[in-house]
Structures are given as C-alpha cells and as structure tokens.
Amino acid sequence: MTSPASASESAPHSDARNLPRTAVIVGGNRIPFGKAGGKYASASNQDMLTAAIDGLVARFGLAGRSVGAVAAGAVLKHSRDFSLTRESVLGSALSPSTPAYDLQLACGTGLEAAVQIAGKIALGQIDNGIAGGVDSASDAPIAVSEGLRKALLKANHAKTTPAKLRALASIRPVDLAPQSPRNTEPRTGLSMGEHQAITTKKWDISREAQDELAAASHHNLAAAWDNGFFDDLVTPFLGLARDQGLRPDTSVEKLAKLSPVFGKGEGATMTAGNSTPLSDGASVVFLAEQEWAQANNYPALAKVVDSEMAAVDYVSGDEGLLMAPAYAVPRMLARQGLTLADFDYYEIHEAFAGTVLSTLAAWESEDFARDRLGLDAPVGSIDRSKLNVNGSSLAVGHPFAATGGRIVASLAKQLHAAGPGTRGLISVCAAGGQGVVAILEAV
Amino acid sequence: MTSDRNVELLTELPPIGPAIAKAAVSSRGRGGAKAGLPDRTVMVSDVSFDINDLADYAHLIGLTLTNDVPGTYLHVQTFALQVHLMAARDFPFAMAGMVHVANQMTVLRPVGVAEKVTLSSSATNMAPHRSGLTVDLVGEARVGDELVWRGTSTYLVKGASMPHEGAAETGSPEAEAASGADVALQQWAQWRTTTDLGRRYATVAGDVNPIHMSGLAAKAFGFPTAIAHGMWTHAKVMAALQGRIPATHTVSVNFRKPILLGSTVAFHAGMTDDRVALSVTNRSGDRVHLTGEVVPLAGSIS
C-alpha cells in the first residue's frame, strides 16, 4: 500500500522528500458559487474562469504580467472548450505570454491543479503559478446521440453525394434526441448519490448525523461570510455577492423533514439537504516559491507540504466509490511521520454528508485499519470542531472542479491566521473511485 | 445633457422593428437639411441589464461575459433611441437612405451589469461630406448624474446638401479616425461570417434592418447578399482585444466597404504604448471593411 518514498522513517517532516524549494499559497480568489439555473445560468465555464482569474489579477497586481503556468480544468466540458484554461487566460488581464493547460480529475481537479503547480514550483521549474477550476451545471454540454454522431461523421467522410445521402438516411428519429450529461458512473450506471447510499449504509451512518453535519456546514459558512472571512477570497460576479445555496437559518429539525432521494426503503438517509446541490462557479489559487513571494512582497499564507492520490475498486463493490481518500490520507501521514491528530484544521470535501462521516468512521475502525490498510491500530479520530470550520460543499455548493481551489485558499488563510506551524489536512473524493489529499502548513 | 434641449422621456427602450417599419412608410416628404435636426434628446432612465440577454450578445460575438457591460452593448441599447429619433416625423432625412459610416465611443468608467443607467440620444452636428452630408447621433449613458459612456454614430445622408451653400466641408470623419496609419498592422485572426449572421445578430442586438436579414432584401438596396451589421464587426474587434486594453478608452472606427455575409474577413491590429490601430479587410487585404483605433483614457496598452 505504501509508496516507495514513504519507506524511510528517518525524516519526519516536510523535507521528507528533500524537495529543493518550498511552494507557498499566496492567496486565492473565487466567484460566489451559484445554484444550477441560478445567477450564472447564462455564464459559460470560460466566463466564470476568466472572472475568477481577473479577480485574482486585480487582487495581486498581476495585470499585464505573466506567471509560470496556469493549470485549471472543468468536469462538465464542451468539446469547444478543449483549451479552456488557455482561452480564459487569453481573455484575462494576464499577459498573453502566460502558459496554461487543462487537467481533469473529476472533483479532485482543483486540488490536483494546485498540487501540480506546487510541484513545478518545488522542482524549480517555475517561480509562481495559478491553479484552479470551474464548472457549470447550468451550461452543461448537450451531445448528440451516438447514432446521429456516427451518421454525420460518415456523411462528412463520404466522397460522393449519393454516399453522403446514404449516410444521412441512416439517421433514425430516436437518434435525434439530445444526450444530457449524466451524473452516473460509466461502469456501474449508478449515480454518485446511489453509490454513496451504499457506503453510507455500510458504515451505518445515521440520518441525524448527516443532517447535523449539513446544518453545521451552513452555520459555519454563514458565520464566515458575516465575519468577513471571504472578503479577500471572493469577488462578486454577475450580481451575486454570496454563495447562492447558503441557508443560514437551516437547522437539524428543518433538514429532518426532507425525504430521502438516494438509496431505497427504510434505511434511506440521504436527502437533498445532506447532499451537495448542482452548482456553478470558479476558483483560483496563486502559488509561488517562498523566497520569490518574499522578494516580491507577496504574502505567504501556507506551504504545500505533501499530497497523495488513491483509487479504489468500486466497480466490483470491493470499496465505496468515494472512499479513496480514506486510503490516501494514512499513506500520506505515514510518509510525513504524522498522525491524524497532528492537525489544527481538517477540510473534508462534503460531496455528501455521508461521505465525510463514512471516511471518519473508516479511520476510527480497527477492522478497516487491519483489513484495508494493514495497520495495527485505527488511523484515529478527529476533533470535529476543527472540521470544515468555514463551511464546505453542502452549504457553499460544489461546482466540481472549482471546489479544490476554494478549499486550498480558504484553508491557507485559516492556517495563516492561526499562526506559523499550524497544519491543515485536505481530503477530496472524486468520481471514478479516486481521491486527492494534501497537507498545508502555515508559514 | 445641455439644458437648452427638449427632453422626450420614454418609459422604456422602444422596440426597434416597429420603428424601422414606421420610418420606411413615412420616408417620403421629409424636410431635408433645411428643416434642421430635431432639437430633442430622447431619454430613458432606470434601464437595467438582463444578464441572459447580455450573455447571448456576448457569446454570439465571442466576448467573455464579465461584471462590466461591454461598451458596444451600450451602443446596442442607445441604438433603440437613435432609431426612435430617426423614425419620428420631425427627423429631416429618410432612415433608409442613411449609412452608418463611423462610430466613436468612450468608456469613461465601466458600467457594472447590476447597475441601472439613464440612456439618451440626440441628433447633432450636420456636416458636409463629399457624397452628401453627415449627421451624428450622440448617445450617452449615466449612472445617477455621472456620465459613464458616450457614443457618437456618424451617418451619411447620400445626396443631401447642406442648407447653406458654401459651408466649409469639414474633414470627413473617415479621414479623422484613420490616423493609425503609421502603426504596423499584423493579421490577428480571420473570421468566417455565416449567411445567417445578420439574423442571429439581430436577435441579440435588435437591429432588424432588412439589408442584414436576407439576401433578397439586401438586393433591393443594391447589395449582392445580406451584409454584416457594422456593429457586429466593431464588437468582434473589441472581443479580440478583450483583456489587452484598459477598461476606460475611446474607440473610433470607420465602416468602409460592407462585409458580404458568407465571406471570410481578416482582422489586423498593431499595438503601441498609447493606442491600438485596427483594420478588418478581406483575406487578400485589398478590400477594407473597417479601420479604427483604440486609445486608452489613462495608462497604456499592456
């Protein structure tokens, strides 16, 4: 289970891999997250990503300047957006000579983008960079059916008019129905919620516990907005100044009234209230080499200490679709010589309340430690008052690829306020049975 | 607004199609230059922007939708007032004979998409031209009392003559705004126009002038096919420059030969510290559709 790099027990800290340089988070920017079909209903991914970049540019005086690289992506992507990030950069106030590329790791896109940029900085390939992500559930691509697509391609390739007509004549009425993107796993046909419902049941996570987590997310997010925490993390867009899905006055009692939407029968516990809503939004993070940041008078909020990816076999039912972070975190902790208790803040992405609680339950389980991780003792438990202290996806919304950038920037700011040396853990699950996790430490 | 002008206050932006139809049926018997321009400013206040409409406009052009209303979209809004003014009986020329030959707009500060603006339009500055005379339709956008945008659309009235013989022919606007000639231009892009572009642009900008809508109608006015809206070309140029020019600027363009829909055109630009020179031509560069320049109000071209 452990990677070769973690075999060493001699190096307990961030220099475990003897990286030549330290990548720090300078700051971040996002637009408020909107509800699908809401304020950003007409905005494209490129519009939103450009807005997030331009807000960051304004905040850090980057107009007309270039950075080492911009890495970002989207999960729901139009074919015309094959070079979404570069196109967004070209339309932004950044210098046109700024390199940019797209990446895609489902809901882990934004965090993995930050990890890649941090890696390039640490290796001395670039001095600074921007990482981010964007998604629109409103402006989702609609594809043509396979029958229509193949007929059109055949007609396009045909050399003669009769051949073209023959190809077009093969189109059947049923082929004309548009294909909306579906939130289902290609290999199982189950939606993400249906997958999580299996896991939630397996770990015996109660409805009450899920609703409590959801209520806390809304209350924490509302408090963070009220305290001005997001003042230097968010730029309003198209008339939206706060996250559209936030319900400050929600409560466990109100959430308890909702009917389950995922899972079947009496044991069904997952509702629209304790599952993330479809959302629109974009986020970016500005990272730099620590000394470069200092020399250029930029703040250094927190350094990127380490990251780990994991994947699980959810197809055979061996493990739950969204449980990969439960494996990634213990491996990363071992490599760093840390325990789960060695953190001041935890950011566990709330794909569903059940995901967070199943992950925490796995880490507390002796069986899971022994059978799945090959460890003698459970990974441990966390102080829940340190979890998602400024709200998370249940309240903020979850524009898939934008979530990582939101978490990285918010956690870096939170850690910086708590003082040098404070540590934060990020855990993000992703479709395809994958997960990305990372450690940040305040500078 | 100068206080000595009458103000015609409208409750909302008037629809353009009916005004164009009204102008067409009342084109005869207009007073001509002697009758003078109407001493009226048409105004509508508390205009808000529909983000969905703005997004449709931006995406058709290729502009990124941002928190700021594109300058060319403010033209689109005031165009409704222009048409209202020109269609009215007291306007001395028939609208069908007026050709949009030049446009200048200044963004004094960007207008936010959530802001409400007061828009106005007035006709002024009748000036002799080698092919007739020109009239300026001046549009303004204000937020509260603050002037935030000003646009001047220059129309050529072919064959019309000035009321006073011997009035000195002021330099034609075409000549004025073509001063970027000493900047080397590079081709930046080629744009393929589709035959339905006029109809598609009309759905987002409201300008349903028949010469843009159908080949048949365009033929009646002497064009071989439908032609592109000049303000589409203008907006397309601004989209190409988005992110590269300061938010506050003056952009001046001259519309030369019309773009026949279905053709492919080339966009050229040349940037110096203090301005961007522009042109849109056919692919071989020997037929010029648009020339112009952007000058920042403050700062420099990045």
mmCIF file with all atom_site columns, N, CA and C in Angstrom, chain B residues 5-29:
data_model
loop_
_atom_site.group_PDB
_atom_site.id
_atom_site.type_symbol
_atom_site.label_atom_id
_atom_site.label_alt_id
_atom_site.label_comp_id
_atom_site.label_asym_id
_atom_site.label_entity_id
_atom_site.label_seq_id
_atom_site.pdbx_PDB_ins_code
_atom_site.Cartn_x
_atom_site.Cartn_y
_atom_site.Cartn_z
_atom_site.occupancy
_atom_site.B_iso_or_equiv
_atom_site.pdbx_formal_charge
_atom_site.auth_seq_id
_atom_site.auth_comp_id
_atom_site.auth_asym_id
_atom_site.auth_atom_id
_atom_site.pdbx_PDB_model_num
ATOM 1  N N  . ARG B 1 5  ? -31.971 71.897 -24.523 1.00 0.00 ? 5  ARG B N  1
ATOM 2  C CA . ARG B 1 5  ? -32.649 70.954 -25.414 1.00 0.00 ? 5  ARG B CA 1
ATOM 3  C C  . ARG B 1 5  ? -33.899 70.418 -24.738 1.00 0.00 ? 5  ARG B C  1
ATOM 4  N N  . ASN B 1 6  ? -34.887 70.110 -25.551 1.00 0.00 ? 6  ASN B N  1
ATOM 5  C CA . ASN B 1 6  ? -36.081 69.460 -25.018 1.00 0.00 ? 6  ASN B CA 1
ATOM 6  C C  . ASN B 1 6  ? -35.754 67.999 -24.736 1.00 0.00 ? 6  ASN B C  1
ATOM 7  N N  . VAL B 1 7  ? -36.411 67.482 -23.738 1.00 0.00 ? 7  VAL B N  1
ATOM 8  C CA . VAL B 1 7  ? -36.199 66.081 -23.421 1.00 0.00 ? 7  VAL B CA 1
ATOM 9  C C  . VAL B 1 7  ? -37.494 65.323 -23.634 1.00 0.00 ? 7  VAL B C  1
ATOM 10 N N  . GLU B 1 8  ? -37.393 64.260 -24.429 1.00 0.00 ? 8  GLU B N  1
ATOM 11 C CA . GLU B 1 8  ? -38.539 63.354 -24.589 1.00 0.00 ? 8  GLU B CA 1
ATOM 12 C C  . GLU B 1 8  ? -38.237 62.133 -23.737 1.00 0.00 ? 8  GLU B C  1
ATOM 13 N N  . LEU B 1 9  ? -38.957 62.011 -22.655 1.00 0.00 ? 9  LEU B N  1
ATOM 14 C CA . LEU B 1 9  ? -38.670 60.931 -21.713 1.00 0.00 ? 9  LEU B CA 1
ATOM 15 C C  . LEU B 1 9  ? -39.533 59.723 -22.028 1.00 0.00 ? 9  LEU B C  1
ATOM 16 N N  . LEU B 1 10 ? -38.890 58.611 -22.314 1.00 0.00 ? 10 LEU B N  1
ATOM 17 C CA . LEU B 1 10 ? -39.622 57.372 -22.585 1.00 0.00 ? 10 LEU B CA 1
ATOM 18 C C  . LEU B 1 10 ? -39.607 56.515 -21.330 1.00 0.00 ? 10 LEU B C  1
ATOM 19 N N  . THR B 1 11 ? -40.609 55.635 -21.218 1.00 0.00 ? 11 THR B N  1
ATOM 20 C CA . THR B 1 11 ? -40.674 54.798 -20.020 1.00 0.00 ? 11 THR B CA 1
ATOM 21 C C  . THR B 1 11 ? -39.810 53.550 -20.156 1.00 0.00 ? 11 THR B C  1
ATOM 22 N N  . GLU B 1 12 ? -39.522 53.172 -21.410 1.00 0.00 ? 12 GLU B N  1
ATOM 23 C CA . GLU B 1 12 ? -38.644 52.017 -21.611 1.00 0.00 ? 12 GLU B CA 1
ATOM 24 C C  . GLU B 1 12 ? -38.010 52.131 -22.990 1.00 0.00 ? 12 GLU B C  1
ATOM 25 N N  . LEU B 1 13 ? -37.006 51.313 -23.241 1.00 0.00 ? 13 LEU B N  1
ATOM 26 C CA . LEU B 1 13 ? -36.366 51.342 -24.553 1.00 0.00 ? 13 LEU B CA 1
ATOM 27 C C  . LEU B 1 13 ? -37.382 50.895 -25.597 1.00 0.00 ? 13 LEU B C  1
ATOM 28 N N  . PRO B 1 14 ? -37.590 51.695 -26.637 1.00 0.00 ? 14 PRO B N  1
ATOM 29 C CA . PRO B 1 14 ? -38.607 51.344 -27.632 1.00 0.00 ? 14 PRO B CA 1
ATOM 30 C C  . PRO B 1 14 ? -38.140 50.191 -28.511 1.00 0.00 ? 14 PRO B C  1
ATOM 31 N N  . PRO B 1 15 ? -39.064 49.333 -28.940 1.00 0.00 ? 15 PRO B N  1
ATOM 32 C CA . PRO B 1 15 ? -38.681 48.240 -29.843 1.00 0.00 ? 15 PRO B CA 1
ATOM 33 C C  . PRO B 1 15 ? -38.224 48.799 -31.194 1.00 0.00 ? 15 PRO B C  1
ATOM 34 N N  . ILE B 1 16 ? -37.220 48.160 -31.778 1.00 0.00 ? 16 ILE B N  1
ATOM 35 C CA . ILE B 1 16 ? -36.586 48.714 -32.973 1.00 0.00 ? 16 ILE B CA 1
ATOM 36 C C  . ILE B 1 16 ? -37.347 48.362 -34.248 1.00 0.00 ? 16 ILE B C  1
ATOM 37 N N  . GLY B 1 17 ? -37.853 47.133 -34.326 1.00 0.00 ? 17 GLY B N  1
ATOM 38 C CA . GLY B 1 17 ? -38.517 46.678 -35.550 1.00 0.00 ? 17 GLY B CA 1
ATOM 39 C C  . GLY B 1 17 ? -39.655 47.597 -35.993 1.00 0.00 ? 17 GLY B C  1
ATOM 40 N N  . PRO B 1 18 ? -40.638 47.852 -35.094 1.00 0.00 ? 18 PRO B N  1
ATOM 41 C CA . PRO B 1 18 ? -41.751 48.733 -35.476 1.00 0.00 ? 18 PRO B CA 1
ATOM 42 C C  . PRO B 1 18 ? -41.275 50.130 -35.875 1.00 0.00 ? 18 PRO B C  1
ATOM 43 N N  . ALA B 1 19 ? -40.218 50.618 -35.227 1.00 0.00 ? 19 ALA B N  1
ATOM 44 C CA . ALA B 1 19 ? -39.722 51.957 -35.560 1.00 0.00 ? 19 ALA B CA 1
ATOM 45 C C  . ALA B 1 19 ? -39.152 51.979 -36.974 1.00 0.00 ? 19 ALA B C  1
ATOM 46 N N  . ILE B 1 20 ? -38.439 50.896 -37.330 1.00 0.00 ? 20 ILE B N  1
ATOM 47 C CA . ILE B 1 20 ? -37.872 50.829 -38.683 1.00 0.00 ? 20 ILE B CA 1
ATOM 48 C C  . ILE B 1 20 ? -39.004 50.782 -39.711 1.00 0.00 ? 20 ILE B C  1
ATOM 49 N N  . ALA B 1 21 ? -40.049 50.012 -39.405 1.00 0.00 ? 21 ALA B N  1
ATOM 50 C CA . ALA B 1 21 ? -41.191 49.915 -40.314 1.00 0.00 ? 21 ALA B CA 1
ATOM 51 C C  . ALA B 1 21 ? -41.870 51.271 -40.454 1.00 0.00 ? 21 ALA B C  1
ATOM 52 N N  . LYS B 1 22 ? -42.025 51.954 -39.317 1.00 0.00 ? 22 LYS B N  1
ATOM 53 C CA . LYS B 1 22 ? -42.660 53.271 -39.315 1.00 0.00 ? 22 LYS B CA 1
ATOM 54 C C  . LYS B 1 22 ? -41.843 54.252 -40.158 1.00 0.00 ? 22 LYS B C  1
ATOM 55 N N  . ALA B 1 23 ? -40.517 54.187 -40.008 1.00 0.00 ? 23 ALA B N  1
ATOM 56 C CA . ALA B 1 23 ? -39.644 55.081 -40.766 1.00 0.00 ? 23 ALA B CA 1
ATOM 57 C C  . ALA B 1 23 ? -39.767 54.800 -42.259 1.00 0.00 ? 23 ALA B C  1
ATOM 58 N N  . ALA B 1 24 ? -39.929 53.514 -42.604 1.00 0.00 ? 24 ALA B N  1
ATOM 59 C CA . ALA B 1 24 ? -39.982 53.140 -44.017 1.00 0.00 ? 24 ALA B CA 1
ATOM 60 C C  . ALA B 1 24 ? -41.235 53.694 -44.683 1.00 0.00 ? 24 ALA B C  1
ATOM 61 N N  . VAL B 1 25 ? -42.377 53.569 -43.988 1.00 0.00 ? 25 VAL B N  1
ATOM 62 C CA . VAL B 1 25 ? -43.614 54.024 -44.623 1.00 0.00 ? 25 VAL B CA 1
ATOM 63 C C  . VAL B 1 25 ? -43.731 55.545 -44.609 1.00 0.00 ? 25 VAL B C  1
ATOM 64 N N  . SER B 1 26 ? -42.960 56.201 -43.786 1.00 0.00 ? 26 SER B N  1
ATOM 65 C CA . SER B 1 26 ? -43.048 57.667 -43.725 1.00 0.00 ? 26 SER B CA 1
ATOM 66 C C  . SER B 1 26 ? -41.789 58.327 -44.280 1.00 0.00 ? 26 SER B C  1
ATOM 67 N N  . SER B 1 27 ? -41.140 57.597 -45.218 1.00 0.00 ? 27 SER B N  1
ATOM 68 C CA . SER B 1 27 ? -39.857 58.110 -45.694 1.00 0.00 ? 27 SER B CA 1
ATOM 69 C C  . SER B 1 27 ? -40.014 59.299 -46.639 1.00 0.00 ? 27 SER B C  1
ATOM 70 N N  . ARG B 1 28 ? -41.152 59.375 -47.328 1.00 0.00 ? 28 ARG B N  1
ATOM 71 C CA . ARG B 1 28 ? -41.347 60.479 -48.275 1.00 0.00 ? 28 ARG B CA 1
ATOM 72 C C  . ARG B 1 28 ? -41.753 61.754 -47.549 1.00 0.00 ? 28 ARG B C  1
ATOM 73 N N  . GLY B 1 29 ? -41.425 62.845 -48.198 1.00 0.00 ? 29 GLY B N  1
ATOM 74 C CA . GLY B 1 29 ? -41.899 64.129 -47.712 1.00 0.00 ? 29 GLY B CA 1
ATOM 75 C C  . GLY B 1 29 ? -41.183 64.635 -46.477 1.00 0.00 ? 29 GLY B C  1
#
